[in-house]
mmCIF file with all atom_site columns, C-alpha atoms in Angstrom:
data_model
loop_
_atom_site.group_PDB
_atom_site.id
_atom_site.type_symbol
_atom_site.label_atom_id
_atom_site.label_alt_id
_atom_site.label_comp_id
_atom_site.label_asym_id
_atom_site.label_entity_id
_atom_site.label_seq_id
_atom_site.pdbx_PDB_ins_code
_atom_site.Cartn_x
_atom_site.Cartn_y
_atom_site.Cartn_z
_atom_site.occupancy
_atom_site.B_iso_or_equiv
_atom_site.pdbx_formal_charge
_atom_site.auth_seq_id
_atom_site.auth_comp_id
_atom_site.auth_asym_id
_atom_site.auth_atom_id
_atom_site.pdbx_PDB_model_num
ATOM 1   C CA . MET U 1 1   ? -60.852 104.813 216.361 1.00 62.00 ? 29  MET U CA 1
ATOM 2   C CA . THR U 1 2   ? -57.949 106.996 215.657 1.00 65.00 ? 30  THR U CA 1
ATOM 3   C CA . ARG U 1 3   ? -56.838 107.959 212.266 1.00 65.00 ? 31  ARG U CA 1
ATOM 4   C CA . SER U 1 4   ? -53.146 107.872 211.493 1.00 68.00 ? 32  SER U CA 1
ATOM 5   C CA . ARG U 1 5   ? -51.608 110.622 209.406 1.00 68.00 ? 33  ARG U CA 1
ATOM 6   C CA . PRO U 1 6   ? -49.860 109.608 206.213 1.00 67.00 ? 34  PRO U CA 1
ATOM 7   C CA . ALA U 1 7   ? -46.095 110.178 206.281 1.00 67.00 ? 35  ALA U CA 1
ATOM 8   C CA . ALA U 1 8   ? -44.929 113.390 204.618 1.00 73.00 ? 36  ALA U CA 1
ATOM 9   C CA . GLY U 1 9   ? -42.142 113.316 202.030 1.00 77.00 ? 37  GLY U CA 1
ATOM 10  C CA . PHE U 1 10  ? -41.231 111.736 198.731 1.00 79.00 ? 38  PHE U CA 1
ATOM 11  C CA . THR U 1 11  ? -41.059 108.082 197.904 1.00 87.00 ? 39  THR U CA 1
ATOM 12  C CA . LEU U 1 12  ? -37.964 106.512 196.450 1.00 88.00 ? 40  LEU U CA 1
ATOM 13  C CA . ILE U 1 13  ? -39.611 106.118 193.059 1.00 90.00 ? 41  ILE U CA 1
ATOM 14  C CA . GLU U 1 14  ? -40.546 109.809 192.929 1.00 88.00 ? 42  GLU U CA 1
ATOM 15  C CA . MET U 1 15  ? -36.953 110.781 193.725 1.00 90.00 ? 43  MET U CA 1
ATOM 16  C CA . VAL U 1 16  ? -35.552 108.465 191.021 1.00 91.00 ? 44  VAL U CA 1
ATOM 17  C CA . VAL U 1 17  ? -37.948 109.925 188.439 1.00 91.00 ? 45  VAL U CA 1
ATOM 18  C CA . VAL U 1 18  ? -36.977 113.517 189.315 1.00 91.00 ? 46  VAL U CA 1
ATOM 19  C CA . VAL U 1 19  ? -33.247 112.779 189.233 1.00 93.00 ? 47  VAL U CA 1
ATOM 20  C CA . SER U 1 20  ? -33.655 111.000 185.884 1.00 92.00 ? 48  SER U CA 1
ATOM 21  C CA . LEU U 1 21  ? -35.519 113.965 184.385 1.00 92.00 ? 49  LEU U CA 1
ATOM 22  C CA . VAL U 1 22  ? -32.862 116.411 185.588 1.00 93.00 ? 50  VAL U CA 1
ATOM 23  C CA . GLY U 1 23  ? -30.156 114.177 184.084 1.00 91.00 ? 51  GLY U CA 1
ATOM 24  C CA . ILE U 1 24  ? -31.945 114.044 180.728 1.00 90.00 ? 52  ILE U CA 1
ATOM 25  C CA . LEU U 1 25  ? -32.330 117.845 180.672 1.00 89.00 ? 53  LEU U CA 1
ATOM 26  C CA . ALA U 1 26  ? -28.652 118.340 181.560 1.00 87.00 ? 54  ALA U CA 1
ATOM 27  C CA . ALA U 1 27  ? -27.565 115.913 178.828 1.00 89.00 ? 55  ALA U CA 1
ATOM 28  C CA . ALA U 1 28  ? -29.682 117.789 176.289 1.00 87.00 ? 56  ALA U CA 1
ATOM 29  C CA . ALA U 1 29  ? -28.304 121.193 177.358 1.00 85.00 ? 57  ALA U CA 1
ATOM 30  C CA . HIS U 1 30  ? -24.605 120.205 177.264 1.00 88.00 ? 58  HIS U CA 1
ATOM 31  C CA . PRO U 1 31  ? -24.157 120.336 173.454 1.00 88.00 ? 59  PRO U CA 1
ATOM 32  C CA . ILE U 1 32  ? -25.917 123.688 173.326 1.00 90.00 ? 60  ILE U CA 1
ATOM 33  C CA . TRP U 1 33  ? -23.658 125.071 176.069 1.00 91.00 ? 61  TRP U CA 1
ATOM 34  C CA . THR U 1 34  ? -20.548 123.705 174.315 1.00 89.00 ? 62  THR U CA 1
ATOM 35  C CA . LEU U 1 35  ? -21.551 125.322 171.026 1.00 92.00 ? 63  LEU U CA 1
ATOM 36  C CA . ALA U 1 36  ? -22.278 128.647 172.746 1.00 93.00 ? 64  ALA U CA 1
ATOM 37  C CA . LYS U 1 37  ? -18.864 128.568 174.480 1.00 93.00 ? 65  LYS U CA 1
ATOM 38  C CA . ARG U 1 38  ? -17.051 127.856 171.193 1.00 93.00 ? 66  ARG U CA 1
ATOM 39  C CA . ARG U 1 39  ? -18.988 130.596 169.382 1.00 95.00 ? 67  ARG U CA 1
ATOM 40  C CA . SER U 1 40  ? -18.085 133.030 172.174 1.00 95.00 ? 68  SER U CA 1
ATOM 41  C CA . ASP U 1 41  ? -14.383 132.098 171.959 1.00 95.00 ? 69  ASP U CA 1
ATOM 42  C CA . GLU U 1 42  ? -14.443 132.548 168.178 1.00 95.00 ? 70  GLU U CA 1
ATOM 43  C CA . MET U 1 43  ? -16.013 135.995 168.522 1.00 96.00 ? 71  MET U CA 1
ATOM 44  C CA . LEU U 1 44  ? -13.314 136.909 171.054 1.00 96.00 ? 72  LEU U CA 1
ATOM 45  C CA . LEU U 1 45  ? -10.621 135.655 168.678 1.00 96.00 ? 73  LEU U CA 1
ATOM 46  C CA . HIS U 1 46  ? -12.031 137.836 165.872 1.00 96.00 ? 74  HIS U CA 1
ATOM 47  C CA . ARG U 1 47  ? -12.181 140.850 168.179 1.00 97.00 ? 75  ARG U CA 1
ATOM 48  C CA . ASN U 1 48  ? -8.636  140.355 169.503 1.00 96.00 ? 76  ASN U CA 1
ATOM 49  C CA . LEU U 1 49  ? -7.202  139.901 166.002 1.00 96.00 ? 77  LEU U CA 1
ATOM 50  C CA . ARG U 1 50  ? -8.959  143.086 164.877 1.00 97.00 ? 78  ARG U CA 1
ATOM 51  C CA . THR U 1 51  ? -7.654  144.975 167.922 1.00 97.00 ? 79  THR U CA 1
ATOM 52  C CA . LEU U 1 52  ? -4.059  143.886 167.305 1.00 97.00 ? 80  LEU U CA 1
ATOM 53  C CA . ARG U 1 53  ? -4.193  144.584 163.576 1.00 97.00 ? 81  ARG U CA 1
ATOM 54  C CA . THR U 1 54  ? -5.702  148.027 164.181 1.00 97.00 ? 82  THR U CA 1
ATOM 55  C CA . ALA U 1 55  ? -2.918  148.816 166.684 1.00 97.00 ? 83  ALA U CA 1
ATOM 56  C CA . ILE U 1 56  ? -0.243  147.654 164.207 1.00 96.00 ? 84  ILE U CA 1
ATOM 57  C CA . ASP U 1 57  ? -1.778  149.850 161.503 1.00 96.00 ? 85  ASP U CA 1
ATOM 58  C CA . ALA U 1 58  ? -1.939  152.817 163.903 1.00 96.00 ? 86  ALA U CA 1
ATOM 59  C CA . TYR U 1 59  ? 1.779   152.343 164.676 1.00 96.00 ? 87  TYR U CA 1
ATOM 60  C CA . LYS U 1 60  ? 2.557   152.323 160.940 1.00 96.00 ? 88  LYS U CA 1
ATOM 61  C CA . GLN U 1 61  ? 0.465   155.490 160.511 1.00 96.00 ? 89  GLN U CA 1
ATOM 62  C CA . ALA U 1 62  ? 2.327   157.194 163.373 1.00 94.00 ? 90  ALA U CA 1
ATOM 63  C CA . VAL U 1 63  ? 5.627   156.353 161.658 1.00 94.00 ? 91  VAL U CA 1
ATOM 64  C CA . ALA U 1 64  ? 4.292   157.766 158.366 1.00 93.00 ? 92  ALA U CA 1
ATOM 65  C CA . GLU U 1 65  ? 3.258   160.973 160.173 1.00 93.00 ? 93  GLU U CA 1
ATOM 66  C CA . HIS U 1 66  ? 6.743   161.227 161.749 1.00 91.00 ? 94  HIS U CA 1
ATOM 67  C CA . HIS U 1 67  ? 5.486   160.808 165.323 1.00 92.00 ? 95  HIS U CA 1
ATOM 68  C CA . ILE U 1 68  ? 7.840   157.837 165.655 1.00 91.00 ? 96  ILE U CA 1
ATOM 69  C CA . GLN U 1 69  ? 11.422  157.928 164.455 1.00 89.00 ? 97  GLN U CA 1
ATOM 70  C CA . ALA U 1 70  ? 12.326  155.028 162.213 1.00 86.00 ? 98  ALA U CA 1
ATOM 71  C CA . ASP U 1 71  ? 15.408  154.103 160.234 1.00 84.00 ? 99  ASP U CA 1
ATOM 72  C CA . ALA U 1 72  ? 15.343  154.806 156.519 1.00 81.00 ? 100 ALA U CA 1
ATOM 73  C CA . ASP U 1 73  ? 15.480  151.100 155.672 1.00 82.00 ? 101 ASP U CA 1
ATOM 74  C CA . ALA U 1 74  ? 12.834  150.118 158.270 1.00 85.00 ? 102 ALA U CA 1
ATOM 75  C CA . SER U 1 75  ? 9.367   148.960 157.217 1.00 89.00 ? 103 SER U CA 1
ATOM 76  C CA . GLY U 1 76  ? 7.631   151.230 159.722 1.00 90.00 ? 104 GLY U CA 1
ATOM 77  C CA . TYR U 1 77  ? 5.984   148.376 161.588 1.00 94.00 ? 105 TYR U CA 1
ATOM 78  C CA . PRO U 1 78  ? 6.642   147.681 165.296 1.00 94.00 ? 106 PRO U CA 1
ATOM 79  C CA . SER U 1 79  ? 9.599   145.467 166.185 1.00 92.00 ? 107 SER U CA 1
ATOM 80  C CA . THR U 1 80  ? 7.536   143.469 168.704 1.00 93.00 ? 108 THR U CA 1
ATOM 81  C CA . LEU U 1 81  ? 3.976   143.338 169.967 1.00 94.00 ? 109 LEU U CA 1
ATOM 82  C CA . ARG U 1 82  ? 5.193   144.516 173.366 1.00 95.00 ? 110 ARG U CA 1
ATOM 83  C CA . VAL U 1 83  ? 6.012   147.944 171.868 1.00 95.00 ? 111 VAL U CA 1
ATOM 84  C CA . LEU U 1 84  ? 2.296   148.516 171.274 1.00 95.00 ? 112 LEU U CA 1
ATOM 85  C CA . VAL U 1 85  ? 1.587   148.226 175.008 1.00 95.00 ? 113 VAL U CA 1
ATOM 86  C CA . ASP U 1 86  ? 4.754   149.845 176.385 1.00 94.00 ? 114 ASP U CA 1
ATOM 87  C CA . GLY U 1 87  ? 4.420   152.808 174.047 1.00 93.00 ? 115 GLY U CA 1
ATOM 88  C CA . VAL U 1 88  ? 7.039   154.859 172.219 1.00 93.00 ? 116 VAL U CA 1
ATOM 89  C CA . ALA U 1 89  ? 8.314   158.389 172.637 1.00 92.00 ? 117 ALA U CA 1
ATOM 90  C CA . ASP U 1 90  ? 6.589   160.924 170.422 1.00 90.00 ? 118 ASP U CA 1
ATOM 91  C CA . ALA U 1 91  ? 9.201   162.476 168.108 1.00 89.00 ? 119 ALA U CA 1
ATOM 92  C CA . GLN U 1 92  ? 7.181   165.693 167.742 1.00 87.00 ? 120 GLN U CA 1
ATOM 93  C CA . VAL U 1 93  ? 6.244   166.219 171.408 1.00 86.00 ? 121 VAL U CA 1
ATOM 94  C CA . LYS U 1 94  ? 9.257   165.063 173.441 1.00 82.00 ? 122 LYS U CA 1
ATOM 95  C CA . THR U 1 95  ? 7.432   164.783 176.792 1.00 86.00 ? 123 THR U CA 1
ATOM 96  C CA . ARG U 1 96  ? 4.698   162.515 175.467 1.00 91.00 ? 124 ARG U CA 1
ATOM 97  C CA . ARG U 1 97  ? 4.518   158.773 174.838 1.00 93.00 ? 125 ARG U CA 1
ATOM 98  C CA . ILE U 1 98  ? 2.212   157.170 172.302 1.00 95.00 ? 126 ILE U CA 1
ATOM 99  C CA . TYR U 1 99  ? 0.394   154.018 173.400 1.00 96.00 ? 127 TYR U CA 1
ATOM 100 C CA . PHE U 1 100 ? -1.443  151.781 170.948 1.00 96.00 ? 128 PHE U CA 1
ATOM 101 C CA . LEU U 1 101 ? -2.861  149.147 173.331 1.00 96.00 ? 129 LEU U CA 1
ATOM 102 C CA . ARG U 1 102 ? -3.844  149.264 177.007 1.00 95.00 ? 130 ARG U CA 1
ATOM 103 C CA . ARG U 1 103 ? -3.089  145.598 177.435 1.00 95.00 ? 131 ARG U CA 1
ATOM 104 C CA . MET U 1 104 ? -2.057  142.711 175.250 1.00 96.00 ? 132 MET U CA 1
ATOM 105 C CA . PRO U 1 105 ? -5.044  140.690 174.012 1.00 96.00 ? 133 PRO U CA 1
ATOM 106 C CA . ARG U 1 106 ? -4.623  136.928 174.004 1.00 94.00 ? 134 ARG U CA 1
ATOM 107 C CA . ASP U 1 107 ? -5.768  134.084 171.811 1.00 95.00 ? 135 ASP U CA 1
ATOM 108 C CA . PRO U 1 108 ? -8.723  132.492 173.653 1.00 95.00 ? 136 PRO U CA 1
ATOM 109 C CA . PHE U 1 109 ? -7.790  129.055 172.292 1.00 93.00 ? 137 PHE U CA 1
ATOM 110 C CA . ALA U 1 110 ? -4.206  129.196 173.609 1.00 93.00 ? 138 ALA U CA 1
ATOM 111 C CA . ASP U 1 111 ? -2.869  127.478 176.715 1.00 92.00 ? 139 ASP U CA 1
ATOM 112 C CA . PRO U 1 112 ? -3.559  129.717 179.753 1.00 92.00 ? 140 PRO U CA 1
ATOM 113 C CA . ALA U 1 113 ? 0.005   129.160 181.004 1.00 94.00 ? 141 ALA U CA 1
ATOM 114 C CA . ILE U 1 114 ? 1.484   130.984 177.987 1.00 93.00 ? 142 ILE U CA 1
ATOM 115 C CA . ALA U 1 115 ? 2.098   134.737 178.176 1.00 93.00 ? 143 ALA U CA 1
ATOM 116 C CA . ASP U 1 116 ? -0.389  136.878 176.240 1.00 92.00 ? 144 ASP U CA 1
ATOM 117 C CA . ALA U 1 117 ? 2.064   138.072 173.568 1.00 91.00 ? 145 ALA U CA 1
ATOM 118 C CA . GLU U 1 118 ? 3.299   134.530 172.930 1.00 93.00 ? 146 GLU U CA 1
ATOM 119 C CA . THR U 1 119 ? -0.165  133.220 172.028 1.00 94.00 ? 147 THR U CA 1
ATOM 120 C CA . TRP U 1 120 ? 0.045   134.862 168.598 1.00 95.00 ? 148 TRP U CA 1
ATOM 121 C CA . GLY U 1 121 ? 1.916   133.861 165.503 1.00 94.00 ? 149 GLY U CA 1
ATOM 122 C CA . LEU U 1 122 ? 3.887   136.744 163.991 1.00 94.00 ? 150 LEU U CA 1
ATOM 123 C CA . ARG U 1 123 ? 4.408   137.624 160.349 1.00 94.00 ? 151 ARG U CA 1
ATOM 124 C CA . SER U 1 124 ? 7.126   140.031 159.335 1.00 93.00 ? 152 SER U CA 1
ATOM 125 C CA . TYR U 1 125 ? 6.871   142.455 156.445 1.00 91.00 ? 153 TYR U CA 1
ATOM 126 C CA . GLU U 1 126 ? 9.360   140.395 154.433 1.00 90.00 ? 154 GLU U CA 1
ATOM 127 C CA . SER U 1 127 ? 7.608   137.017 154.797 1.00 90.00 ? 155 SER U CA 1
ATOM 128 C CA . PRO U 1 128 ? 5.127   135.730 152.208 1.00 88.00 ? 156 PRO U CA 1
ATOM 129 C CA . PRO U 1 129 ? 1.421   135.606 153.122 1.00 82.00 ? 157 PRO U CA 1
ATOM 130 C CA . ASP U 1 130 ? 1.108   131.849 152.548 1.00 84.00 ? 158 ASP U CA 1
ATOM 131 C CA . ALA U 1 131 ? 4.093   131.020 154.819 1.00 87.00 ? 159 ALA U CA 1
ATOM 132 C CA . PRO U 1 132 ? 4.197   133.638 157.615 1.00 89.00 ? 160 PRO U CA 1
ATOM 133 C CA . GLN U 1 133 ? 7.503   133.905 159.469 1.00 91.00 ? 161 GLN U CA 1
ATOM 134 C CA . PRO U 1 134 ? 8.613   136.236 162.273 1.00 91.00 ? 162 PRO U CA 1
ATOM 135 C CA . GLY U 1 135 ? 11.342  138.719 161.426 1.00 90.00 ? 163 GLY U CA 1
ATOM 136 C CA . ARG U 1 136 ? 12.621  142.210 162.238 1.00 91.00 ? 164 ARG U CA 1
ATOM 137 C CA . ASP U 1 137 ? 9.108   143.641 162.564 1.00 93.00 ? 165 ASP U CA 1
ATOM 138 C CA . VAL U 1 138 ? 5.480   142.636 163.135 1.00 94.00 ? 166 VAL U CA 1
ATOM 139 C CA . PHE U 1 139 ? 3.439   143.151 159.978 1.00 93.00 ? 167 PHE U CA 1
ATOM 140 C CA . ASP U 1 140 ? 0.546   140.865 160.931 1.00 94.00 ? 168 ASP U CA 1
ATOM 141 C CA . VAL U 1 141 ? -0.600  138.378 163.584 1.00 95.00 ? 169 VAL U CA 1
ATOM 142 C CA . TYR U 1 142 ? -2.485  135.109 163.375 1.00 94.00 ? 170 TYR U CA 1
ATOM 143 C CA . SER U 1 143 ? -3.788  132.448 165.729 1.00 95.00 ? 171 SER U CA 1
ATOM 144 C CA . LEU U 1 144 ? -1.560  129.499 166.576 1.00 93.00 ? 172 LEU U CA 1
ATOM 145 C CA . ALA U 1 145 ? -4.594  127.400 167.522 1.00 92.00 ? 173 ALA U CA 1
ATOM 146 C CA . GLU U 1 146 ? -5.148  124.110 165.763 1.00 91.00 ? 174 GLU U CA 1
ATOM 147 C CA . GLY U 1 147 ? -8.538  123.358 164.341 1.00 89.00 ? 175 GLY U CA 1
ATOM 148 C CA . SER U 1 148 ? -11.186 125.202 162.404 1.00 92.00 ? 176 SER U CA 1
ATOM 149 C CA . GLY U 1 149 ? -13.987 127.571 163.207 1.00 92.00 ? 177 GLY U CA 1
ATOM 150 C CA . LEU U 1 150 ? -17.663 126.749 163.017 1.00 89.00 ? 178 LEU U CA 1
ATOM 151 C CA . ASP U 1 151 ? -17.617 127.931 159.391 1.00 90.00 ? 179 ASP U CA 1
ATOM 152 C CA . GLY U 1 152 ? -14.833 125.455 158.514 1.00 91.00 ? 180 GLY U CA 1
ATOM 153 C CA . THR U 1 153 ? -12.078 128.064 158.119 1.00 93.00 ? 181 THR U CA 1
ATOM 154 C CA . PRO U 1 154 ? -8.832  127.192 159.936 1.00 94.00 ? 182 PRO U CA 1
ATOM 155 C CA . TYR U 1 155 ? -8.113  129.533 162.858 1.00 92.00 ? 183 TYR U CA 1
ATOM 156 C CA . ARG U 1 156 ? -4.633  130.199 161.441 1.00 91.00 ? 184 ARG U CA 1
ATOM 157 C CA . SER U 1 157 ? -6.110  131.873 158.360 1.00 90.00 ? 185 SER U CA 1
ATOM 158 C CA . TRP U 1 158 ? -8.347  134.349 160.181 1.00 89.00 ? 186 TRP U CA 1
#
């Protein structure tokens, strides 16, 4: 009598069970991944807003210290966000330029097809805080994204 060897491999039922378990685990992990992605984007939005606002304040400080020439009736804030990246000539050291940003940060919730500087809403010095409007200068920036953060605060008010 000869003994036959059992066939090696998995049965169809074993494969179905494994695939089902992997599907259940993936379905359970998806909400956690989505929440982590949103939290990461919100942290990036906070960081980018802080970076832009710090650069705008540094520009204003440079005007106050007479490193940047400004008209007497000017607010002392940059005319556009692009000025912060392109830099301005130093009024005290003629051969030097002052740069406030290495690159333009972008709103992580904005459409990727939009240029970085256009992802931000601009508020001029003359516009009221409750109804920001662009103008001759850039006093502040805000997110144009619809929706609210995880804490319930609208992105526009950050």
